[in-house]
Structure formats: C-alpha cells, structure tokens
Coordinates of C-alpha atoms and ligand atoms in Angstrom, one line a residue:
M25 CA 126.7 -64.4 -87.0
A26 CA 123.8 -66.6 -86.2
T27 CA 121.7 -63.8 -84.9
E28 CA 122.1 -61.7 -88.1
Q29 CA 121.3 -64.7 -90.3
L30 CA 118.3 -65.4 -88.2
N31 CA 116.9 -61.9 -88.3
G32 CA 118.0 -61.0 -91.8
T33 CA 119.0 -57.6 -90.5
M34 CA 122.4 -56.2 -90.6
Q35 CA 123.8 -53.0 -89.1
N36 CA 122.6 -50.8 -91.9
G37 CA 123.8 -47.5 -90.5
K38 CA 127.5 -48.0 -91.4
A39 CA 129.1 -45.1 -92.9
G40 CA 129.2 -45.6 -96.7
T41 CA 130.3 -42.9 -99.0
D42 CA 126.7 -42.0 -100.0
G43 CA 125.4 -40.6 -96.7
Y44 CA 124.4 -36.9 -96.5
L45 CA 125.6 -36.8 -93.0
R46 CA 128.5 -39.2 -92.3
I47 CA 129.9 -39.9 -88.9
V48 CA 133.2 -41.7 -89.4
D49 CA 135.0 -43.3 -86.5
V50 CA 133.9 -40.6 -84.1
R51 CA 135.1 -41.0 -80.6
K52 CA 134.7 -38.7 -77.6
E53 CA 136.6 -39.0 -74.4
F54 CA 136.4 -36.7 -71.3
D55 CA 139.7 -37.0 -69.3
G56 CA 140.1 -40.6 -70.4
F57 CA 136.4 -41.5 -69.8
V58 CA 135.0 -42.8 -73.1
A59 CA 131.5 -41.1 -73.5
V60 CA 131.2 -42.1 -77.2
E61 CA 133.1 -45.1 -78.6
D62 CA 134.3 -45.2 -82.2
T63 CA 131.0 -44.6 -84.0
D64 CA 130.1 -44.9 -87.7
L65 CA 126.8 -43.7 -89.0
S66 CA 125.5 -42.7 -92.4
I67 CA 122.3 -40.6 -92.5
R68 CA 120.4 -39.9 -95.6
K69 CA 119.1 -36.5 -96.8
G70 CA 115.6 -35.8 -95.3
E71 CA 115.8 -38.5 -92.7
I72 CA 114.6 -38.0 -89.1
F73 CA 117.2 -40.1 -87.3
A74 CA 116.9 -40.8 -83.6
L75 CA 119.7 -41.5 -81.1
L76 CA 117.9 -43.6 -78.5
G77 CA 119.2 -44.9 -75.2
G78 CA 119.2 -44.6 -71.4
S79 CA 120.6 -41.8 -69.3
G80 CA 124.3 -41.3 -69.7
C81 CA 124.8 -43.5 -72.8
G82 CA 126.3 -40.7 -74.8
K83 CA 123.4 -39.4 -77.0
S84 CA 123.8 -35.7 -76.2
T85 CA 127.6 -35.9 -76.5
L86 CA 127.4 -37.4 -80.0
L87 CA 124.8 -34.8 -81.0
R88 CA 126.9 -32.0 -79.5
C89 CA 129.9 -33.2 -81.6
L90 CA 127.6 -32.8 -84.7
G91 CA 126.7 -29.3 -83.7
G92 CA 130.3 -28.3 -82.9
F93 CA 129.7 -27.8 -79.2
E94 CA 132.1 -30.7 -78.4
K95 CA 135.2 -31.6 -80.3
P96 CA 135.5 -35.3 -81.1
T97 CA 138.7 -36.9 -79.7
S98 CA 139.1 -38.6 -83.1
G99 CA 137.1 -39.3 -86.2
K100 CA 135.4 -37.1 -88.8
I101 CA 132.0 -35.6 -89.5
Y102 CA 130.9 -34.9 -93.1
L103 CA 127.8 -33.0 -94.0
D104 CA 126.9 -32.8 -97.7
G105 CA 130.5 -33.8 -98.6
Q106 CA 132.1 -31.1 -96.4
V107 CA 134.2 -31.8 -93.3
M108 CA 132.7 -30.2 -90.3
N109 CA 135.4 -30.9 -87.7
D110 CA 137.2 -27.6 -87.8
L111 CA 134.2 -25.3 -88.1
P112 CA 132.9 -23.5 -85.0
P113 CA 129.1 -24.1 -84.4
Y114 CA 128.0 -20.8 -86.0
E115 CA 129.8 -21.5 -89.2
R116 CA 128.2 -24.9 -89.6
P117 CA 125.1 -25.2 -91.8
I118 CA 123.5 -26.8 -88.7
N119 CA 121.0 -25.6 -86.1
M120 CA 120.5 -27.1 -82.7
M121 CA 117.2 -26.6 -80.9
F122 CA 117.8 -26.7 -77.2
Q123 CA 115.4 -28.3 -74.7
S124 CA 114.5 -25.0 -73.0
Y125 CA 113.9 -23.4 -76.5
A126 CA 116.0 -20.4 -75.4
L127 CA 113.5 -18.0 -76.9
F128 CA 114.2 -14.3 -76.3
P129 CA 111.5 -13.3 -73.7
H130 CA 111.4 -9.6 -74.7
M131 CA 110.9 -10.3 -78.4
T132 CA 107.7 -11.2 -80.2
V133 CA 107.3 -14.4 -82.1
E134 CA 108.2 -12.8 -85.4
Q135 CA 111.2 -11.0 -83.9
N136 CA 112.4 -14.3 -82.4
I137 CA 112.1 -16.0 -85.8
A138 CA 113.8 -13.0 -87.6
F139 CA 116.7 -12.8 -85.2
G140 CA 119.2 -15.0 -87.0
L141 CA 118.3 -13.6 -90.4
K142 CA 118.9 -10.0 -89.2
Q143 CA 122.3 -11.1 -87.9
D144 CA 123.1 -12.5 -91.3
G145 CA 122.3 -9.0 -92.7
L146 CA 119.4 -10.0 -95.0
S147 CA 117.3 -7.2 -96.5
K148 CA 114.2 -6.2 -94.6
E149 CA 112.0 -7.5 -97.4
A150 CA 113.8 -10.9 -97.5
I151 CA 113.4 -11.2 -93.8
R152 CA 109.7 -10.3 -93.9
K153 CA 109.1 -13.0 -96.5
R154 CA 111.1 -15.7 -94.8
V155 CA 109.4 -15.0 -91.4
E156 CA 106.0 -15.2 -93.1
E157 CA 107.0 -18.6 -94.6
M158 CA 108.1 -19.9 -91.3
L159 CA 105.0 -18.7 -89.5
A160 CA 102.9 -20.5 -92.1
L161 CA 105.0 -23.6 -91.7
V162 CA 104.4 -23.8 -88.0
Q163 CA 100.9 -22.3 -88.2
L164 CA 101.5 -19.4 -85.9
G165 CA 100.6 -16.5 -88.2
K166 CA 97.9 -15.3 -85.9
L167 CA 100.2 -15.2 -82.9
A168 CA 103.1 -13.3 -84.6
K169 CA 102.9 -10.3 -82.3
R170 CA 102.8 -12.2 -79.0
K171 CA 105.7 -12.7 -76.6
P172 CA 106.9 -16.1 -75.5
H173 CA 105.2 -15.9 -72.1
Q174 CA 101.8 -15.4 -73.8
L175 CA 102.2 -18.8 -75.6
S176 CA 101.5 -22.4 -74.5
G177 CA 104.4 -24.9 -74.2
G178 CA 103.5 -26.4 -77.6
Q179 CA 103.4 -23.0 -79.3
Q180 CA 106.7 -22.0 -77.8
Q181 CA 108.2 -25.2 -79.1
R182 CA 106.9 -24.3 -82.6
V183 CA 108.4 -20.8 -82.4
A184 CA 111.7 -22.4 -81.4
L185 CA 111.5 -24.8 -84.4
A186 CA 110.6 -21.9 -86.8
R187 CA 113.6 -20.0 -85.5
S188 CA 115.8 -23.0 -86.0
L189 CA 114.6 -23.6 -89.5
A190 CA 114.5 -19.9 -90.6
K191 CA 118.1 -19.9 -92.0
G192 CA 117.4 -23.1 -93.9
P193 CA 120.0 -25.3 -92.2
K194 CA 121.2 -28.5 -93.8
L195 CA 120.9 -30.3 -90.5
L196 CA 118.6 -29.8 -87.6
L197 CA 119.6 -31.2 -84.2
L198 CA 117.0 -31.8 -81.5
D199 CA 118.0 -32.8 -78.0
E200 CA 115.0 -34.2 -76.1
P201 CA 112.7 -31.9 -78.0
M202 CA 109.6 -32.9 -75.9
G203 CA 111.4 -32.7 -72.6
A204 CA 109.6 -29.5 -71.5
L205 CA 106.1 -30.7 -72.4
D206 CA 103.6 -32.8 -70.4
K207 CA 102.7 -36.3 -71.5
K208 CA 99.5 -35.5 -73.5
L209 CA 101.0 -32.6 -75.3
R210 CA 104.1 -34.7 -76.1
S211 CA 102.3 -37.2 -78.3
Q212 CA 100.4 -34.4 -80.1
M213 CA 103.6 -32.4 -80.7
Q214 CA 105.5 -35.5 -81.9
L215 CA 103.3 -35.7 -84.9
E216 CA 103.2 -32.0 -85.5
L217 CA 107.0 -31.8 -85.3
V218 CA 107.3 -34.7 -87.9
N219 CA 105.0 -32.8 -90.2
I220 CA 106.9 -29.6 -90.0
I221 CA 110.3 -31.3 -90.4
E222 CA 109.1 -33.3 -93.4
T223 CA 107.5 -30.2 -95.0
S224 CA 110.7 -28.2 -94.6
G225 CA 112.7 -31.1 -96.0
V226 CA 115.5 -30.6 -93.5
T227 CA 117.6 -33.6 -92.3
C228 CA 117.2 -34.1 -88.6
V229 CA 119.1 -36.0 -85.9
M230 CA 117.2 -36.1 -82.6
V231 CA 118.1 -37.4 -79.2
T232 CA 115.6 -39.1 -76.9
H233 CA 115.5 -41.6 -74.1
D234 CA 111.8 -42.4 -74.9
Q235 CA 111.4 -45.4 -77.1
E236 CA 107.8 -44.5 -78.0
E237 CA 108.9 -41.1 -79.1
A238 CA 111.7 -42.6 -81.3
M239 CA 109.3 -45.1 -82.7
T240 CA 106.7 -42.5 -83.6
M241 CA 109.0 -39.8 -85.0
A242 CA 112.1 -41.4 -86.6
T243 CA 112.6 -42.9 -90.0
R244 CA 115.6 -44.8 -88.4
I245 CA 116.8 -45.3 -84.9
A246 CA 120.3 -45.9 -83.5
L247 CA 120.0 -47.7 -80.2
M248 CA 122.9 -46.7 -77.9
D249 CA 124.3 -48.3 -74.8
S250 CA 127.3 -47.2 -72.8
G251 CA 128.8 -45.0 -75.6
R252 CA 128.2 -47.7 -78.2
I253 CA 125.7 -48.1 -81.0
R254 CA 124.1 -51.5 -80.6
Q255 CA 121.7 -51.5 -83.5
V256 CA 120.6 -49.3 -86.3
G257 CA 117.3 -49.8 -88.1
T258 CA 113.8 -48.7 -88.9
P259 CA 111.5 -48.7 -85.9
D260 CA 109.9 -51.8 -87.3
E261 CA 113.3 -53.6 -87.7
I262 CA 114.4 -52.9 -84.2
Y263 CA 111.1 -53.9 -82.7
E264 CA 110.6 -57.1 -84.8
S265 CA 114.2 -58.2 -85.3
P266 CA 116.3 -57.0 -82.3
T267 CA 119.9 -58.4 -82.7
S268 CA 120.8 -58.5 -79.0
R269 CA 119.2 -59.1 -75.6
F270 CA 119.7 -55.4 -74.9
A271 CA 117.8 -54.3 -78.0
A272 CA 115.0 -56.7 -77.3
G273 CA 114.7 -55.6 -73.7
F274 CA 115.0 -51.9 -74.4
I275 CA 112.2 -51.5 -76.9
G276 CA 108.8 -52.7 -75.9
S277 CA 108.2 -55.6 -73.5
V278 CA 109.4 -59.1 -74.2
N279 CA 109.2 -62.6 -72.6
M280 CA 112.9 -63.6 -72.5
F281 CA 114.2 -67.1 -71.8
E282 CA 117.7 -68.4 -71.4
G283 CA 118.2 -71.8 -72.9
K284 CA 120.2 -74.2 -75.0
V285 CA 119.9 -75.4 -78.6
E286 CA 118.7 -79.0 -78.5
E287 CA 118.1 -79.9 -82.2
D288 CA 119.8 -77.9 -84.9
M289 CA 118.1 -78.8 -88.3
A290 CA 118.3 -77.1 -91.6
D291 CA 114.9 -75.5 -91.3
Y292 CA 114.3 -75.3 -87.6
V293 CA 115.8 -75.4 -84.2
T294 CA 114.5 -76.5 -80.9
I295 CA 115.6 -74.8 -77.7
V296 CA 115.1 -76.1 -74.2
T297 CA 114.8 -73.8 -71.2
P298 CA 114.3 -74.4 -67.5
A299 CA 111.5 -71.9 -67.6
L300 CA 109.2 -74.1 -69.8
D301 CA 108.2 -77.7 -69.8
A302 CA 107.7 -77.9 -73.6
A303 CA 110.6 -77.1 -75.9
I304 CA 110.7 -73.9 -78.0
Y305 CA 110.5 -74.6 -81.7
V306 CA 111.8 -71.9 -84.1
G307 CA 110.8 -72.4 -87.7
H308 CA 113.1 -69.9 -89.4
G309 CA 116.7 -70.5 -90.5
I310 CA 119.0 -70.0 -87.6
S311 CA 122.4 -71.7 -87.8
G312 CA 123.4 -72.5 -84.3
F313 CA 125.0 -75.6 -82.9
E314 CA 123.7 -78.2 -80.5
G315 CA 124.3 -77.1 -76.9
Q316 CA 124.8 -73.5 -77.8
E317 CA 123.5 -71.1 -75.1
V318 CA 121.0 -68.7 -76.5
S319 CA 118.2 -66.4 -75.4
F320 CA 114.7 -66.6 -76.9
G321 CA 112.4 -63.6 -76.9
V322 CA 108.7 -63.4 -77.8
R323 CA 106.6 -60.2 -77.6
P324 CA 103.5 -60.3 -75.4
E325 CA 101.2 -59.4 -78.4
K326 CA 102.4 -62.6 -80.2
V327 CA 101.3 -64.8 -77.4
N328 CA 97.8 -66.5 -77.3
I329 CA 96.1 -67.2 -74.1
S330 CA 93.4 -69.8 -73.8
K331 CA 91.6 -72.1 -71.3
E332 CA 91.8 -75.1 -73.7
E333 CA 95.2 -76.7 -74.2
P334 CA 96.6 -75.8 -77.6
T335 CA 97.0 -78.8 -80.0
Q336 CA 100.6 -77.8 -80.9
Q337 CA 103.5 -79.8 -79.3
Y338 CA 105.9 -76.9 -78.8
N339 CA 105.8 -73.3 -77.7
K340 CA 103.2 -73.6 -75.0
A341 CA 103.0 -73.5 -71.2
R342 CA 100.4 -73.8 -68.6
G343 CA 100.2 -71.4 -65.7
K344 CA 98.0 -69.4 -63.4
I345 CA 96.7 -65.8 -64.1
E346 CA 98.4 -63.7 -61.4
D347 CA 97.6 -60.2 -62.6
I348 CA 95.6 -58.4 -65.3
A349 CA 96.6 -54.9 -66.3
Y350 CA 94.0 -53.0 -68.3
F351 CA 95.2 -50.6 -71.0
G352 CA 92.0 -49.7 -72.8
S353 CA 92.6 -51.2 -76.2
H354 CA 94.2 -54.3 -74.7
S355 CA 94.9 -56.0 -71.4
V356 CA 98.2 -57.7 -70.3
F357 CA 97.8 -61.0 -68.5
H358 CA 100.6 -62.0 -66.2
V359 CA 100.7 -65.8 -66.1
R360 CA 102.9 -67.5 -63.5
L361 CA 104.4 -70.8 -64.8
P362 CA 105.3 -73.8 -62.5
S363 CA 108.9 -72.9 -63.0
G364 CA 108.3 -69.5 -61.4
Y365 CA 108.7 -67.6 -64.6
K366 CA 106.1 -64.8 -65.1
F367 CA 104.8 -64.8 -68.7
M368 CA 103.2 -61.7 -70.3
A369 CA 100.4 -62.1 -72.9
N370 CA 98.5 -59.3 -74.4
F371 CA 94.8 -59.6 -75.1
A372 CA 93.0 -57.2 -77.5
N373 CA 89.9 -56.1 -75.7
Q374 CA 87.7 -56.3 -78.7
Q375 CA 88.2 -60.1 -78.5
R376 CA 85.7 -62.1 -76.5
W377 CA 88.0 -62.8 -73.6
A378 CA 85.5 -61.4 -71.2
S379 CA 82.9 -64.0 -72.3
E380 CA 85.5 -66.7 -71.8
G381 CA 85.7 -65.5 -68.3
M382 CA 89.4 -65.6 -67.8
T383 CA 90.2 -64.0 -64.5
W384 CA 92.7 -63.9 -61.6
G385 CA 93.7 -67.3 -60.3
D386 CA 92.5 -69.2 -63.4
E387 CA 94.6 -71.9 -64.9
V388 CA 95.3 -71.0 -68.6
W389 CA 97.6 -71.9 -71.5
V390 CA 99.9 -69.5 -73.2
S391 CA 101.2 -70.4 -76.7
W392 CA 102.8 -68.9 -79.8
G393 CA 103.5 -69.7 -83.4
D394 CA 106.8 -71.1 -84.9
N395 CA 107.8 -67.8 -86.4
E396 CA 106.8 -65.4 -83.7
G397 CA 110.0 -65.1 -81.6
V398 CA 113.7 -64.3 -82.0
V399 CA 116.8 -66.2 -81.0
L400 CA 119.5 -64.0 -79.6
T401 CA 123.2 -65.0 -79.1
S402 CA 124.6 -61.7 -77.9
Ligands
ATP21 N1 131.7 -32.1 -70.2 C1 131.8 -33.4 -69.7 N2 132.8 -33.7 -68.9 C2 132.9 -35.0 -68.4 N3 132.0 -35.9 -68.6 C3 131.0 -35.6 -69.4 C4 130.8 -34.3 -70.0 N4 129.7 -34.4 -70.7 C5 129.2 -35.6 -70.6 N5 129.9 -36.4 -69.8 C6 129.7 -37.8 -69.5 O1 129.6 -38.5 -70.6 C7 128.5 -39.5 -70.5 C8 127.5 -39.3 -71.6 O2 126.8 -38.1 -71.3 P1 125.6 -37.6 -72.3 O3 125.2 -36.2 -71.8 O4 126.0 -37.7 -73.7 O5 124.5 -38.7 -71.9 P2 123.0 -38.8 -72.5 O6 122.9 -40.1 -73.2 O7 122.7 -37.6 -73.3 O8 122.2 -38.9 -71.2 P3 120.8 -38.2 -70.7 O9 119.7 -39.0 -71.3 O10 120.8 -38.3 -69.2 O11 120.8 -36.8 -71.2 C9 128.0 -39.3 -69.1 O12 128.6 -40.3 -68.3 C10 128.4 -37.9 -68.7 O13 128.6 -37.9 -67.3
MG22 MG1 121.3 -36.0 -72.9

C-alpha cells in the first residue's frame, strides 16, 4: 500500500513463531458485541509493550485475556511456547498488578511481598531471601515494617510491584499503572517503574490511554481503536511514521490537510489542498496516482515560522498569529490562514523569536521542508 511504501514501516507486531508472548487471532465478544477483533501480536522477551488507545477500545479486555480473567471467544495465547488458554489465572506464570494495588492493609510491606511465596509453601529462609531481594529492587528496605496506610502513593505502587514480581512471573500485566497517582508523581514513577521492570528482566504488557506514558515507558506500542490494532511500532516509528489518520491524530499534535495528488513523479509528489494556496511537495517516494485523495500531516515542531517570506516555492502559507501558547521550553503559535485553516507551529524558546517580535495579530509565514510530513491514504 502506498502509505506503507511511503513510510517504510510495516505492521511489525504480527505473530511470528519467534515471539515470547504470542497472541494469535484472539477475539473477544460479549453477547455478540465485539470488544476485541481478531488480533495478532508477537512480543519479545524483556519487552515493555504498551496497549494504547481511547476509552472503551478494548485494551483492558485484551489484557484480561492474557491474565486469564476473560476467556477469548476464539484464538490462542502462547507464553514461552506454552498455550495459556485453558489455564486459570493462578496457574499461569503471569501476574497482574491492579490499578488499586490491592495491598493487604493489615500486613506490613514485607508481609505483603511475602504473601504469594508463603502460599506456594516456600521455606522461611527462601522467603526471607526473596523478600530482601524485592525490597532492594524497589528500594523500600527501610520501610519494610510499615503498613500500606503509612506509605505515599508512589511507595504503595512500588510495594504492589514488588509483590507482583516476587514469584518471578514470566509476564507482568499492568492496567493503567499510574491511574491512582497525581500528575507530577506519574512522570517520576514512569521512569522508576521502567528501571525496576528492566532490572528484573520480566516481560511486561501495560495498558494506558495516555500517549505520553506509552511513549515514555514502552519499547513498542500497539495503538488500538474500536477493538482493532491500528499500528504497532516503537514510539519513534508511531510518532514519525503514522500509517493512518487515526494514528497521526492520536499521538501528539499534527497539522492535517485533505487534498489530492496533483503530480505523481518517480521521486516526488505534489498535493493540492483547499487549505493552502501553495501546493504541498513531498520529496520521498510515495507511489500514488494523480487525482488520488490523500491526507497530509506535518507536526508543529517541523514547521518554521518567520516574518520574511521563505524562498521555497512549495510548503508555505501566509497567515495571521491568532494565539500563542507558552509551554516553558517552547511556544505554540496558532496561525490563521486565509482559507480559515488554523496552523500550529512550535517555536523553541531558546530561539530569538522574542527579538523578532512576533506577536498576536502579526502577519507571518509558516513553512516546512520537503521531507517533514507524511502522506496518508487510510
Ligand atoms: N464484562 C463485560 N460485558 C460486556 N461488555 C464489556 C465487558 N467488559 C468490557 N466490555 C465492553 O468492551 C469494550 C472494551 O472495554 P475495555 O474495558 O476493554 O476498554 P478499555 O480500552 O480498557 O477502556 P478504558 O480506557 O475506559 O479502561 C467496552 O465497550 C466495554 O463496555
Ligand atoms: Mg481499561
């Protein structure tokens, strides 16, 4: 397909035979309602893999199928070569950390961590050793004798994680792991969680609706929409080379235009859109056809803004600054074009824009390079 040739990115999450965790044609219906459509994913050992998507798209349902809390309507789940489908949750080498952490309030930190090990009938000495390892891993040795209510939200989360990892599961499942934390603590815990998971070496599938969280934590992301996986890739691939309008719009902000292919040459295409006077020129190998309806997307940080007209013939527009949003390290300029389209351009605040004196109501030019955008056909 043109989009894939253009972006050089294929759906690389397809279940091969080499994945540590393989989800093969898994489908989940509730009374005829399809919550998860036939899904194939292959996840490598040691990955932190994120299921990302809006509310109700089926993330938790797919995760719960992995944990054994839901039974797939069809399809198979393999972990380390073993079929999981017929095993109840407690017999799977899998642990799911719940959003509320579900810590036992009357037990100390170390008793919470030891709980599963005791149930498995390990010796006192083996339990003591393992609990010590886990406390070191999550850096809570000093708080071992405290009860959950004497801990901060972040500390409670680390206890829950230590408890989940104590039995050495092959797969760790996290459903909205940051859900109970406030915004500032979230970003700190995201990095701590990644450190702990990577140190333990466990393979992890996490669910989040927060694109920043997925981008920060995951080695790869599966972007979900209405029970379907739309794209699988590294955070970088999904951000730089979205393969659909949905993916481009879901992750980060984007200037998106609907248009038609005007010229289709071997090494470039031009696109005309009612939103812009100048044509869009794309200098990388898309194979479309003349007249084909396409969308073109360019990220705000790839757009230049200037008072002088850029010398290039394509990829530029003149408009009026309507709004400037300040974000500390950068500002986002909203530029209203004569067509009515509102264009977003980021400006790094270490640049000398202030001295150029661009401000509300000014006429400015926005422009971008030949290779800065993506053409999308789906
Ligand atoms: N036990 C159930 N019975 C019937 N429908 C269900 C059941 N569980 C989930 N669903 C439906 O399946 C769809 C997917 O739900 P799911 O919980 O997987 O969404 P999600 O992506 O995790 O959303 P959120 O981000 O809001 O948690 C929803 O429409 C939901 O109403
Ligand atoms: Mg959910």
